[in-house]
Coordinates of C-alpha atoms in Angstrom, one line a residue:
M1 CA 5.5 18.7 -39.4
T2 CA 8.4 17.2 -41.2
Q3 CA 8.7 13.5 -42.4
Q4 CA 12.3 13.3 -40.2
L5 CA 10.5 14.5 -37.3
Q6 CA 7.9 11.2 -37.5
K7 CA 10.5 9.1 -37.6
K8 CA 11.9 10.4 -34.8
L9 CA 12.2 8.4 -31.4
R10 CA 10.5 9.9 -28.4
Q11 CA 12.5 10.3 -25.4
P12 CA 11.4 6.9 -23.0
I13 CA 9.8 7.8 -19.7
V14 CA 11.6 6.7 -16.4
V15 CA 10.3 6.6 -13.0
V16 CA 12.4 5.6 -9.6
L17 CA 10.8 2.9 -7.2
G18 CA 11.6 1.5 -3.8
H19 CA 11.5 1.2 -0.5
V20 CA 11.7 4.2 2.1
D21 CA 15.5 5.5 2.9
H22 CA 16.7 3.2 0.4
G23 CA 18.2 6.3 -1.8
K24 CA 15.5 6.6 -4.6
T25 CA 16.2 10.6 -4.3
T26 CA 19.8 10.2 -3.8
L27 CA 20.1 8.5 -6.7
L28 CA 17.9 10.8 -9.1
D29 CA 19.7 13.9 -7.3
K30 CA 22.9 12.1 -8.9
I31 CA 21.8 11.2 -12.3
R32 CA 20.5 14.9 -12.6
G33 CA 23.5 16.5 -11.1
T34 CA 25.8 14.5 -13.3
A35 CA 23.7 15.7 -16.6
V36 CA 23.9 19.2 -16.2
V37 CA 27.7 18.6 -15.5
K38 CA 28.6 16.6 -18.7
K39 CA 26.0 18.5 -21.1
E40 CA 26.7 20.9 -23.9
P41 CA 26.1 24.1 -23.8
G42 CA 22.3 25.0 -24.5
E43 CA 21.8 21.0 -24.7
M44 CA 19.3 20.9 -22.0
T45 CA 15.6 21.1 -22.5
Q46 CA 13.8 22.2 -18.8
E47 CA 10.8 20.2 -17.9
V48 CA 8.5 20.4 -14.9
G49 CA 8.3 17.5 -12.8
A50 CA 10.5 15.7 -14.8
S51 CA 14.7 15.8 -15.8
F52 CA 15.9 15.2 -19.3
V53 CA 19.3 13.1 -19.4
P54 CA 20.5 13.8 -23.2
T55 CA 21.7 11.0 -25.5
S56 CA 25.3 13.0 -25.7
V57 CA 26.0 12.7 -21.5
I58 CA 25.0 8.8 -22.0
E59 CA 27.2 8.3 -24.5
K60 CA 29.9 10.3 -23.2
L61 CA 29.5 8.4 -19.3
A62 CA 29.5 4.9 -21.5
E63 CA 32.3 5.4 -23.6
P64 CA 34.6 3.1 -21.4
L65 CA 31.7 0.2 -21.9
K66 CA 31.6 0.3 -25.5
K67 CA 31.9 -3.2 -26.0
I68 CA 29.8 -4.2 -23.3
F69 CA 27.4 -1.6 -25.1
P70 CA 27.8 -1.5 -28.7
I71 CA 24.4 0.0 -29.5
K72 CA 24.2 3.3 -31.4
L73 CA 21.7 5.4 -29.8
E74 CA 18.7 7.0 -31.6
I75 CA 16.5 8.0 -28.7
P76 CA 16.5 11.8 -27.9
G77 CA 17.7 10.7 -24.3
L78 CA 15.7 9.7 -20.8
L79 CA 13.0 11.9 -19.3
F80 CA 12.7 11.1 -15.6
I81 CA 10.2 11.5 -13.5
D82 CA 11.5 13.7 -10.8
T83 CA 9.5 12.8 -7.5
P84 CA 9.9 9.1 -6.8
G85 CA 8.3 7.1 -4.9
H86 CA 5.0 4.9 -6.1
E87 CA 2.6 7.5 -4.6
L88 CA 3.3 9.9 -7.2
F89 CA 4.1 6.9 -9.9
S90 CA 0.3 5.9 -9.1
N91 CA -0.7 8.9 -10.6
L92 CA 1.1 8.0 -14.3
R93 CA -2.0 6.0 -15.2
K94 CA -3.0 5.4 -18.4
R95 CA -5.9 3.0 -20.1
G96 CA -4.2 -0.6 -20.4
G97 CA -1.2 0.3 -18.2
S98 CA 1.1 3.2 -17.3
V99 CA 2.5 6.2 -19.1
A100 CA 5.8 5.3 -17.7
D101 CA 8.0 3.3 -20.2
I102 CA 10.4 2.0 -18.0
A103 CA 11.0 1.7 -14.2
I104 CA 14.0 1.5 -11.6
L105 CA 13.7 0.1 -8.6
V106 CA 16.2 1.2 -6.4
V107 CA 17.1 -1.3 -3.7
D108 CA 20.0 -1.0 -0.6
I109 CA 22.0 -3.8 -1.5
T110 CA 22.8 -4.3 2.3
E111 CA 19.2 -4.4 3.0
G112 CA 17.7 -6.6 0.3
F113 CA 13.6 -6.4 -0.1
Q114 CA 11.4 -4.4 2.4
K115 CA 7.7 -3.8 2.6
Q116 CA 7.8 -1.0 -0.1
T117 CA 10.4 -2.9 -2.5
I118 CA 7.7 -5.7 -2.8
E119 CA 4.6 -3.2 -3.1
S120 CA 6.6 -1.3 -5.6
I121 CA 7.2 -4.5 -7.6
E122 CA 3.4 -5.2 -7.6
I123 CA 2.2 -2.2 -8.9
L124 CA 4.4 -2.2 -11.7
K125 CA 3.4 -6.0 -12.7
N126 CA -0.3 -4.5 -12.5
R127 CA 0.6 -1.7 -14.9
K128 CA 2.6 -4.5 -17.3
V129 CA 5.9 -2.0 -16.8
P130 CA 9.6 -3.4 -17.4
F131 CA 12.1 -2.5 -15.0
L132 CA 15.9 -2.7 -14.1
V133 CA 17.1 -3.1 -10.6
A134 CA 19.4 -0.6 -8.9
A135 CA 21.6 -2.1 -6.2
N136 CA 22.4 0.9 -4.3
K137 CA 24.6 1.8 -1.8
I138 CA 27.6 -0.3 -3.0
D139 CA 29.8 2.3 -1.3
K140 CA 28.4 0.7 1.9
I141 CA 29.7 -2.9 1.3
P142 CA 32.5 -3.6 3.9
G143 CA 36.0 -2.9 2.4
W144 CA 34.6 -1.3 -0.6
R145 CA 37.3 1.6 -2.3
V146 CA 35.6 4.2 -3.8
Q147 CA 36.9 5.0 -7.7
N148 CA 36.8 8.0 -9.5
T149 CA 34.3 6.5 -11.9
Y150 CA 30.9 6.4 -13.2
S151 CA 31.3 2.9 -14.1
F152 CA 30.5 0.3 -11.8
L153 CA 32.5 -2.3 -14.0
E154 CA 35.5 -0.4 -13.9
S155 CA 35.2 0.5 -10.2
F156 CA 34.7 -3.5 -9.0
S157 CA 37.8 -4.4 -11.0
K158 CA 39.4 -2.3 -8.8
Q159 CA 38.4 -3.9 -5.6
R160 CA 39.6 -6.5 -3.4
E161 CA 38.9 -10.4 -4.3
D162 CA 37.0 -10.6 -1.0
V163 CA 35.0 -7.5 -1.6
K164 CA 33.8 -8.5 -4.9
N165 CA 33.0 -12.2 -3.7
Y166 CA 30.9 -10.3 -0.7
L167 CA 29.0 -8.0 -3.3
D168 CA 28.1 -10.8 -5.5
G169 CA 26.9 -12.8 -2.5
L170 CA 24.7 -9.9 -1.6
V171 CA 23.8 -9.6 -5.9
Y172 CA 22.5 -12.9 -5.1
N173 CA 20.4 -12.3 -2.4
L174 CA 18.3 -10.1 -4.9
V175 CA 18.3 -12.8 -7.3
S176 CA 16.9 -15.1 -5.0
Q177 CA 14.2 -12.6 -3.7
L178 CA 13.2 -11.5 -6.9
A179 CA 12.6 -15.4 -7.9
E180 CA 10.3 -15.2 -5.0
Q181 CA 8.3 -12.5 -6.5
G182 CA 8.4 -14.8 -10.0
F183 CA 11.5 -13.0 -11.9
S184 CA 14.4 -14.3 -13.2
S185 CA 17.2 -11.8 -12.9
E186 CA 21.2 -11.6 -12.9
R187 CA 24.0 -9.1 -12.7
F188 CA 23.6 -7.1 -15.7
D189 CA 26.9 -7.9 -17.3
R190 CA 25.9 -11.8 -17.3
I191 CA 22.6 -11.5 -19.2
K192 CA 22.6 -13.3 -22.4
D193 CA 18.8 -12.3 -23.0
F194 CA 17.4 -9.0 -21.3
T195 CA 13.7 -10.1 -22.5
K196 CA 13.5 -13.2 -19.9
T197 CA 15.9 -11.6 -17.2
V198 CA 15.7 -8.8 -14.9
A199 CA 19.1 -6.9 -15.1
I200 CA 20.3 -5.8 -11.7
V201 CA 22.8 -3.0 -11.7
P202 CA 25.6 -2.3 -8.5
V203 CA 25.2 1.6 -8.1
S204 CA 26.2 4.1 -5.5
G205 CA 24.0 7.2 -5.7
K206 CA 26.5 9.0 -3.4
T207 CA 29.8 8.5 -5.3
G208 CA 28.0 8.0 -9.0
E209 CA 29.8 4.4 -9.6
G210 CA 27.2 2.3 -11.7
I211 CA 25.4 5.3 -13.2
A212 CA 27.2 5.0 -16.6
E213 CA 25.6 1.1 -16.9
L214 CA 22.2 2.1 -15.3
L215 CA 21.8 5.1 -18.1
A216 CA 23.3 2.9 -20.8
L217 CA 21.2 -0.1 -20.2
L218 CA 17.9 2.1 -19.5
A219 CA 18.7 3.7 -22.7
G220 CA 19.5 0.6 -24.5
L221 CA 16.6 -1.4 -23.6
T222 CA 14.0 0.8 -24.2
Q223 CA 15.6 1.5 -27.9
N224 CA 16.0 -2.3 -28.6
Y225 CA 12.7 -3.4 -27.2
M226 CA 10.3 -0.3 -27.3
K227 CA 10.8 1.2 -31.1
N228 CA 6.9 1.2 -31.5
K229 CA 6.1 2.5 -28.6
L230 CA 8.6 5.4 -29.0
K231 CA 7.7 6.1 -32.2
F232 CA 7.0 9.9 -32.5
A233 CA 3.0 10.3 -32.5
E234 CA 1.8 13.5 -35.2
G235 CA -1.3 15.2 -33.6
P236 CA -2.7 16.2 -30.8
A237 CA -1.3 15.9 -27.1
K238 CA -2.3 13.3 -25.0
G239 CA -0.8 13.5 -21.2
V240 CA -1.6 12.9 -17.8
I241 CA -2.0 15.3 -14.8
L242 CA 0.7 14.6 -12.0
E243 CA -0.2 17.3 -9.8
V244 CA -2.7 20.6 -9.2
K245 CA -0.8 23.5 -8.0
E246 CA -1.6 27.3 -7.2
I247 CA 0.8 29.7 -8.0
Q248 CA 0.8 32.8 -6.4
G249 CA -0.2 35.8 -9.3
L250 CA -1.3 33.0 -11.5
G251 CA -3.9 31.0 -10.0
H252 CA -4.3 27.0 -10.6
T253 CA -2.1 25.5 -12.5
I254 CA -1.3 21.8 -13.3
D255 CA 2.1 20.0 -14.1
V256 CA 1.5 17.3 -16.9
I257 CA 3.6 14.6 -18.6
I258 CA 3.1 14.7 -22.1
Y259 CA 3.7 11.3 -23.4
E260 CA 2.2 11.6 -27.1
G261 CA 1.6 14.1 -30.0
V262 CA 2.1 18.2 -29.6
L263 CA 0.6 20.3 -27.3
K264 CA 0.0 23.8 -28.3
K265 CA -1.2 27.3 -26.6
N266 CA -4.3 27.9 -27.5
D267 CA -5.5 24.3 -27.8
I268 CA -8.5 23.2 -26.4
I269 CA -7.7 20.6 -23.8
A270 CA -9.8 18.1 -22.2
L271 CA -9.3 17.0 -18.3
G272 CA -10.8 15.5 -15.4
G273 CA -12.4 17.3 -12.5
I274 CA -13.8 16.6 -9.1
N275 CA -17.1 17.2 -10.4
G276 CA -16.7 15.2 -13.8
P277 CA -14.7 16.1 -16.8
I278 CA -13.4 19.9 -17.4
I279 CA -13.1 21.9 -20.8
T280 CA -10.6 24.7 -20.9
K281 CA -8.0 26.6 -23.6
V282 CA -4.3 26.8 -22.7
R283 CA -3.3 30.5 -21.9
S284 CA 0.4 29.1 -21.1
I285 CA 2.2 26.6 -21.2
L286 CA 5.4 26.8 -18.4
V287 CA 8.9 25.5 -18.7
P288 CA 12.0 26.1 -15.9
K289 CA 14.3 28.8 -17.4
P290 CA 17.4 27.3 -18.2
L291 CA 19.9 26.0 -16.3
Q292 CA 16.7 26.3 -13.1
D293 CA 16.1 23.2 -11.1
I294 CA 12.4 22.8 -10.8
K295 CA 12.6 21.6 -7.5
V296 CA 14.0 24.7 -6.4
V297 CA 12.7 27.4 -8.4
K298 CA 8.8 27.3 -8.5
T299 CA 7.8 30.8 -9.9
D300 CA 10.6 31.4 -11.9
L301 CA 9.0 30.1 -15.2
T302 CA 9.1 31.0 -19.4
A303 CA 6.3 30.6 -21.5
I304 CA 6.2 28.3 -25.0
D305 CA 4.5 28.2 -27.9
E306 CA 4.2 24.8 -28.2
V307 CA 5.7 21.1 -26.6
Y308 CA 6.7 17.5 -28.1
A309 CA 6.2 14.7 -26.1
A310 CA 7.6 13.0 -24.4
A311 CA 7.9 16.2 -21.5
G312 CA 6.9 17.8 -18.6
V313 CA 5.1 21.2 -18.7
K314 CA 2.9 23.4 -16.2
I315 CA 0.1 24.8 -18.0
Y316 CA -2.2 27.6 -16.7
A317 CA -5.5 27.8 -18.0
P318 CA -9.0 28.9 -16.5
D319 CA -11.1 26.3 -14.5
L320 CA -8.4 24.1 -13.0
E321 CA -9.4 24.6 -9.5
N322 CA -11.1 21.1 -9.6
A323 CA -8.8 19.6 -11.9
L324 CA -7.7 15.9 -10.7
A325 CA -3.9 14.6 -10.0
G326 CA -4.0 11.3 -12.0
S327 CA -6.4 11.8 -15.1
P328 CA -6.0 11.7 -18.6
L329 CA -5.4 15.1 -20.6
F330 CA -6.1 15.5 -24.3
A331 CA -5.7 18.2 -26.6
V332 CA -8.7 18.6 -28.5
D333 CA -8.3 19.3 -32.1
D334 CA -11.7 18.7 -33.8
E335 CA -14.9 20.4 -31.0
S336 CA -16.9 17.8 -32.2
K337 CA -14.8 15.2 -30.4
I338 CA -15.4 17.2 -27.1
E339 CA -18.5 14.7 -25.8
E340 CA -16.2 11.6 -26.6
F341 CA -13.4 12.9 -25.1
K342 CA -15.9 14.0 -21.9
K343 CA -17.1 10.0 -21.9
I344 CA -13.6 8.6 -22.1
I345 CA -12.8 10.6 -19.1
Q346 CA -15.9 10.0 -17.2
E347 CA -15.3 6.6 -17.5
E348 CA -11.5 6.4 -16.6
I349 CA -12.8 8.5 -13.4
S350 CA -15.5 6.5 -12.3
S351 CA -13.3 3.0 -12.7
V352 CA -11.6 4.5 -9.3
R353 CA -14.4 5.8 -7.9
Y354 CA -16.4 3.8 -5.6
Y355 CA -19.2 3.6 -3.8
N356 CA -21.8 0.4 -2.2
A357 CA -24.3 1.7 0.2
S358 CA -24.9 -1.9 1.1
V359 CA -21.5 -2.6 2.0
A360 CA -20.1 -2.2 6.2
G361 CA -16.8 -0.9 5.0
V362 CA -14.2 2.1 5.4
V363 CA -14.3 5.6 3.9
V364 CA -11.3 6.1 1.6
K365 CA -10.5 9.9 0.6
A366 CA -7.3 10.6 -1.6
D367 CA -5.6 13.2 -3.1
S368 CA -5.6 11.8 -6.7
L369 CA -6.8 9.3 -8.6
G370 CA -3.6 7.5 -8.8
S371 CA -3.3 7.3 -5.1
L372 CA -7.1 6.3 -4.2
E373 CA -6.6 3.2 -7.4
A374 CA -3.3 2.3 -5.5
I375 CA -4.9 2.3 -1.8
I376 CA -8.0 0.1 -3.0
T377 CA -5.7 -2.3 -4.4
A378 CA -3.9 -2.7 -1.5
L379 CA -7.2 -2.8 0.7
Q380 CA -8.4 -5.5 -1.7
Q381 CA -5.5 -7.6 -1.4
K382 CA -6.2 -7.3 2.5
K383 CA -9.7 -8.1 2.1
I384 CA -10.7 -4.8 3.6
P385 CA -14.4 -4.1 2.8
I386 CA -14.5 -0.3 1.2
R387 CA -18.1 1.6 1.5
L388 CA -16.6 4.7 -0.4
A389 CA -13.6 5.5 -2.2
D390 CA -13.3 9.5 -3.9
I391 CA -10.7 12.3 -4.4
G392 CA -11.0 15.4 -2.2
P393 CA -11.2 16.8 1.0
I394 CA -13.4 15.1 4.2
S395 CA -16.8 16.2 3.7
K396 CA -20.3 15.6 6.3
R397 CA -21.5 12.7 3.8
D398 CA -17.9 10.8 4.3
I399 CA -18.5 11.1 8.1
T400 CA -22.2 10.2 7.5
E401 CA -21.4 7.1 5.9
A402 CA -18.0 6.2 8.3
E403 CA -21.4 6.3 10.9
L404 CA -23.5 4.2 8.9
T405 CA -20.6 1.4 9.1
S406 CA -20.0 1.7 12.5
Q407 CA -22.9 0.8 13.2
E408 CA -23.0 -2.3 11.7
A409 CA -19.5 -3.3 12.1
K410 CA -17.6 -0.7 14.8
E411 CA -14.3 -1.7 13.0
Y412 CA -14.6 -0.5 9.6
G413 CA -16.3 3.2 11.2
L414 CA -13.3 5.0 10.0
I415 CA -12.0 7.1 7.3
A416 CA -8.4 6.4 5.6
A417 CA -7.1 10.2 4.4
F418 CA -4.2 10.0 1.7
R419 CA -3.0 13.5 1.8
V420 CA -6.3 15.4 2.4
K421 CA -7.7 17.0 5.1
P422 CA -11.5 17.9 6.2
L423 CA -13.5 20.6 4.9
P424 CA -13.1 23.8 6.7
G425 CA -16.0 23.8 10.0
I426 CA -15.8 19.8 9.3
E427 CA -15.2 17.9 12.8
I428 CA -14.6 13.9 12.9
P429 CA -16.7 12.8 16.4
T430 CA -15.1 10.9 18.7
K431 CA -16.9 7.8 17.4
I432 CA -15.2 7.7 14.2
K433 CA -11.6 7.1 13.6
L434 CA -9.6 9.5 11.4
I435 CA -6.5 7.5 10.2
Y436 CA -3.9 9.9 7.6
G437 CA -1.3 9.2 6.0
E438 CA 1.3 10.6 3.6
I439 CA 2.7 6.9 2.5
I440 CA 0.4 4.8 1.2
Y441 CA 2.2 1.1 2.9
Q442 CA 2.4 3.0 6.4
L443 CA -1.5 4.2 5.6
I444 CA -2.7 0.5 5.0
D445 CA -0.7 -0.5 8.0
D446 CA -2.3 2.1 10.4
I447 CA -6.1 0.9 9.0
E448 CA -5.1 -2.8 9.5
K449 CA -3.8 -2.5 13.2
Y450 CA -7.0 -0.3 14.0
I451 CA -9.1 -2.9 12.9
I452 CA -7.5 -5.7 14.4
D453 CA -7.3 -3.6 17.7
V454 CA -11.4 -2.8 17.5
K455 CA -11.9 -6.7 16.4
E456 CA -9.6 -7.9 19.9
S457 CA -11.2 -5.2 21.7
E458 CA -15.0 -5.8 20.6
K459 CA -13.9 -10.0 20.9
R460 CA -12.7 -9.7 24.6
R461 CA -15.5 -7.5 25.7
T462 CA -18.5 -9.9 24.3
L463 CA -16.4 -12.5 25.6
D464 CA -16.0 -11.2 28.8
S465 CA -20.4 -10.7 28.9
L466 CA -21.2 -14.3 27.9
V467 CA -21.5 -17.3 30.1
L468 CA -18.7 -19.9 28.4
P469 CA -19.5 -23.2 28.5
G470 CA -17.5 -25.0 31.4
K471 CA -17.6 -28.0 33.9
F472 CA -15.9 -29.1 36.9
R473 CA -15.9 -31.3 40.3
I474 CA -16.2 -30.4 43.9
L475 CA -13.5 -31.8 45.2
P476 CA -13.9 -34.2 48.6
G477 CA -12.0 -33.1 51.3
Y478 CA -11.6 -29.4 49.8
V479 CA -14.8 -27.5 51.3
F480 CA -13.9 -24.6 53.0
R481 CA -17.0 -23.1 53.7
R482 CA -20.1 -24.8 53.8
S483 CA -22.9 -22.2 53.8
D484 CA -23.8 -19.2 51.4
P485 CA -21.4 -18.3 50.0
V486 CA -20.0 -22.0 49.5
I487 CA -16.3 -21.9 49.2
V488 CA -15.1 -25.3 47.4
G489 CA -11.9 -26.7 45.9
V490 CA -12.7 -28.2 42.6
E491 CA -11.3 -29.7 39.3
V492 CA -12.2 -28.0 35.7
L493 CA -13.3 -31.2 34.1
G494 CA -13.3 -29.0 30.8
G495 CA -14.3 -26.0 28.7
I496 CA -13.7 -22.5 30.6
I497 CA -15.4 -21.5 34.0
K498 CA -15.3 -17.7 35.3
P499 CA -17.1 -15.4 37.5
K500 CA -20.8 -14.1 36.9
S501 CA -21.5 -17.5 35.8
P502 CA -24.7 -19.4 36.7
L503 CA -24.4 -23.0 37.6
I504 CA -26.8 -26.4 37.4
K505 CA -26.7 -30.2 38.2
K506 CA -26.9 -32.9 35.9
D507 CA -30.3 -33.0 36.0
G508 CA -30.8 -28.9 35.4
R509 CA -31.5 -27.7 38.9
K510 CA -30.2 -24.5 39.3
V511 CA -27.2 -23.9 42.0
G512 CA -26.2 -20.5 42.4
E513 CA -23.7 -18.4 40.5
I514 CA -19.6 -18.4 40.5
Q515 CA -18.7 -15.5 42.8
Q516 CA -15.1 -15.3 42.6
I517 CA -12.2 -18.1 41.5
Q518 CA -8.8 -18.1 43.4
D519 CA -5.8 -20.1 42.3
N520 CA -2.8 -20.5 44.7
K521 CA -4.5 -17.5 46.8
K522 CA -4.6 -15.4 43.8
T523 CA -8.0 -14.3 42.5
V524 CA -7.9 -15.3 38.3
E525 CA -10.2 -14.3 35.8
K526 CA -11.0 -17.7 34.2
A527 CA -9.7 -21.6 35.1
T528 CA -9.7 -24.0 32.2
K529 CA -9.2 -27.9 32.0
G530 CA -7.0 -29.1 34.3
M531 CA -6.5 -26.9 36.5
E532 CA -7.7 -26.7 40.4
V533 CA -9.1 -23.8 42.0
A534 CA -10.8 -22.5 44.6
V535 CA -14.3 -21.3 43.7
S536 CA -16.8 -19.3 45.8
I537 CA -20.9 -20.3 44.9
K538 CA -23.8 -17.7 45.9
G539 CA -27.0 -17.9 46.0
N540 CA -29.0 -20.2 48.5
V541 CA -26.8 -23.1 48.3
M542 CA -25.3 -25.0 50.9
V543 CA -22.7 -28.1 50.7
G544 CA -24.5 -31.3 52.1
R545 CA -28.1 -30.0 50.9
Q546 CA -27.8 -28.4 47.4
I547 CA -24.7 -29.7 46.5
E548 CA -22.3 -32.5 48.1
E549 CA -18.6 -33.3 47.9
G550 CA -18.1 -35.1 44.7
D551 CA -20.9 -33.6 42.4
V552 CA -19.9 -32.4 38.7
L553 CA -21.5 -28.7 37.9
Y554 CA -21.8 -27.2 34.7
T555 CA -22.1 -23.7 34.0
D556 CA -26.0 -22.6 32.8
V557 CA -25.1 -20.7 29.1
P558 CA -28.2 -19.4 28.0
K559 CA -29.1 -20.1 24.6
E560 CA -28.5 -16.7 23.0
D561 CA -24.8 -16.9 24.3
L562 CA -23.9 -20.4 22.8
E563 CA -25.1 -19.0 19.2
I564 CA -22.9 -16.2 19.8
L565 CA -20.1 -18.7 20.6
L566 CA -21.2 -20.7 17.7
T567 CA -21.2 -18.3 15.1
K568 CA -18.5 -15.6 15.8
Y569 CA -15.9 -17.2 18.0
K570 CA -15.7 -20.6 16.9
D571 CA -11.8 -20.4 17.1
I572 CA -11.8 -20.6 20.5
I573 CA -13.8 -23.7 21.3
T574 CA -11.1 -26.4 22.4
D575 CA -12.0 -30.2 21.9
D576 CA -12.7 -30.3 25.4
M577 CA -15.5 -27.4 25.1
K578 CA -17.1 -29.5 22.4
E579 CA -17.9 -32.5 24.5
V580 CA -19.1 -29.9 27.6
I581 CA -21.1 -28.0 25.2
K582 CA -23.0 -31.6 24.1
E583 CA -23.6 -32.4 27.5
I584 CA -25.0 -29.1 28.3
I585 CA -27.3 -29.0 25.2
N586 CA -28.6 -32.8 26.8
I587 CA -29.5 -31.1 30.1
K588 CA -31.2 -28.0 28.7
K589 CA -32.7 -30.1 26.5
S590 CA -35.3 -31.4 29.4
S591 CA -36.7 -27.5 30.1
D592 CA -36.3 -26.1 26.4
P593 CA -36.7 -28.8 23.7
T594 CA -35.6 -25.8 21.2
Y595 CA -32.0 -25.6 23.1
G596 CA -29.5 -26.3 20.7
L597 CA -31.3 -27.1 17.8
G598 CA -29.5 -26.7 14.2
I599 CA -26.3 -26.2 16.3
T600 CA -23.2 -28.2 14.2
L601 CA -19.9 -28.7 16.2

């Protein structure tokens, strides 16, 4: 390798994140399309899973902006990861952070931050990836007149004053939302120190306005502040697996982003597999044929002998059927280092995979290491317990673990599947909930909703079966039937009374059970403090004998029911119910000295 090559800077790796429908794909397509139109013949290198925008294209677009961006570019260009969204970004993982050098956070300027916007920022924070904001869809601003330019500033200068003011208001809404996330930000042309302030670039992925500033800023910022990181590293390649694909006539292949060093045909490579590290030899390094779009042409590939970082390539090699998306990949230049690489890979995978048999928690299965890590992080933030988290299709073991959880905590007896299906012949039992998802935040939302629904349902079922503490007075003059079943008008003095609740007097004597409650001649499920209702009481009881007008009766709460209420459902205990509980404990203690022992209100 020449001295000159060693001094070169590699192209920065750029990812695009943001909320669904905020225009990530449109913006990426516009950048890609602009690069194809503006490039010189033979200048465009072809990538797998990524698109390269050469420096010459950036300089042409930024020509009108020389006064604002006087920087002379030394980087070869920018390498954009083709698939937007943090599901795939989560696979760009490496020790201590991310393979991505910088990110574009796409926000619809007319809508502002949404759920996935905040989720994207959290992931960028965790991975320590710097970012700038593309405030997209400026063409949707009321009164905006589209200009035939790639420059936002040029277009902005030709807008009416009221439109300019409206756009500024939307930008400052984003400034405020970024401040809530802990970031100082400003419109890019008003920033003095880019190390302390997040740049907001108004753009239109549809018209291309603002693309010039966006690309110039990405190039300038990465070159200015990441020179050490971008220095070309001589030596064997380091990469990360984006996706594992089976190609007809070729077999299993891996799409890889090489972020450091050189990969050559016949290199030995070490990578992660579902069942442990895989050691194999590169048979082919494949890239699309010139002027082909890898998103359209999947099989029309050409083989090359070597590739330099940073680059996106497809690798064909034996034994890739169990390769793990999101896993690191290392070219091995010395076979004595194989065990060392195996250990690094194993540690990397083990740090994400998770199993704890003592936890009654959810089972998570995902298609890649990065996705699994992102889901685990999201579940932990929501304080949802995890029993097992792993990669690959749903197996019998996963069902067994979910069943064991279900026995302890029904609400967590579920399998969350991110882009994976059950193995052939595996059927999910009806008592286990399978929640499938293609988008991480939606999957987490669905898990959370199911857990809440089951908890509420269980709570209702348990509460329905409990005798709750209640106290009422038989109203004088409101005896509608004296003999069994007695029907009387009552005033509820505290707690809750409901049908099937046994009753006792102040002296502890049993006096039947509530059969029905009516309020204004309508049957009700319960009555609470202050309500005046009609109550029918059955069970060897008569007014004038066992009970009298004006008597105060209590529900006869079994000791077990009181303990369940106080341990599981403290949130429903009102102040008036507390007083009733104290009175019931005093009444019951005369016949059972252990009743209410250890209970604190």
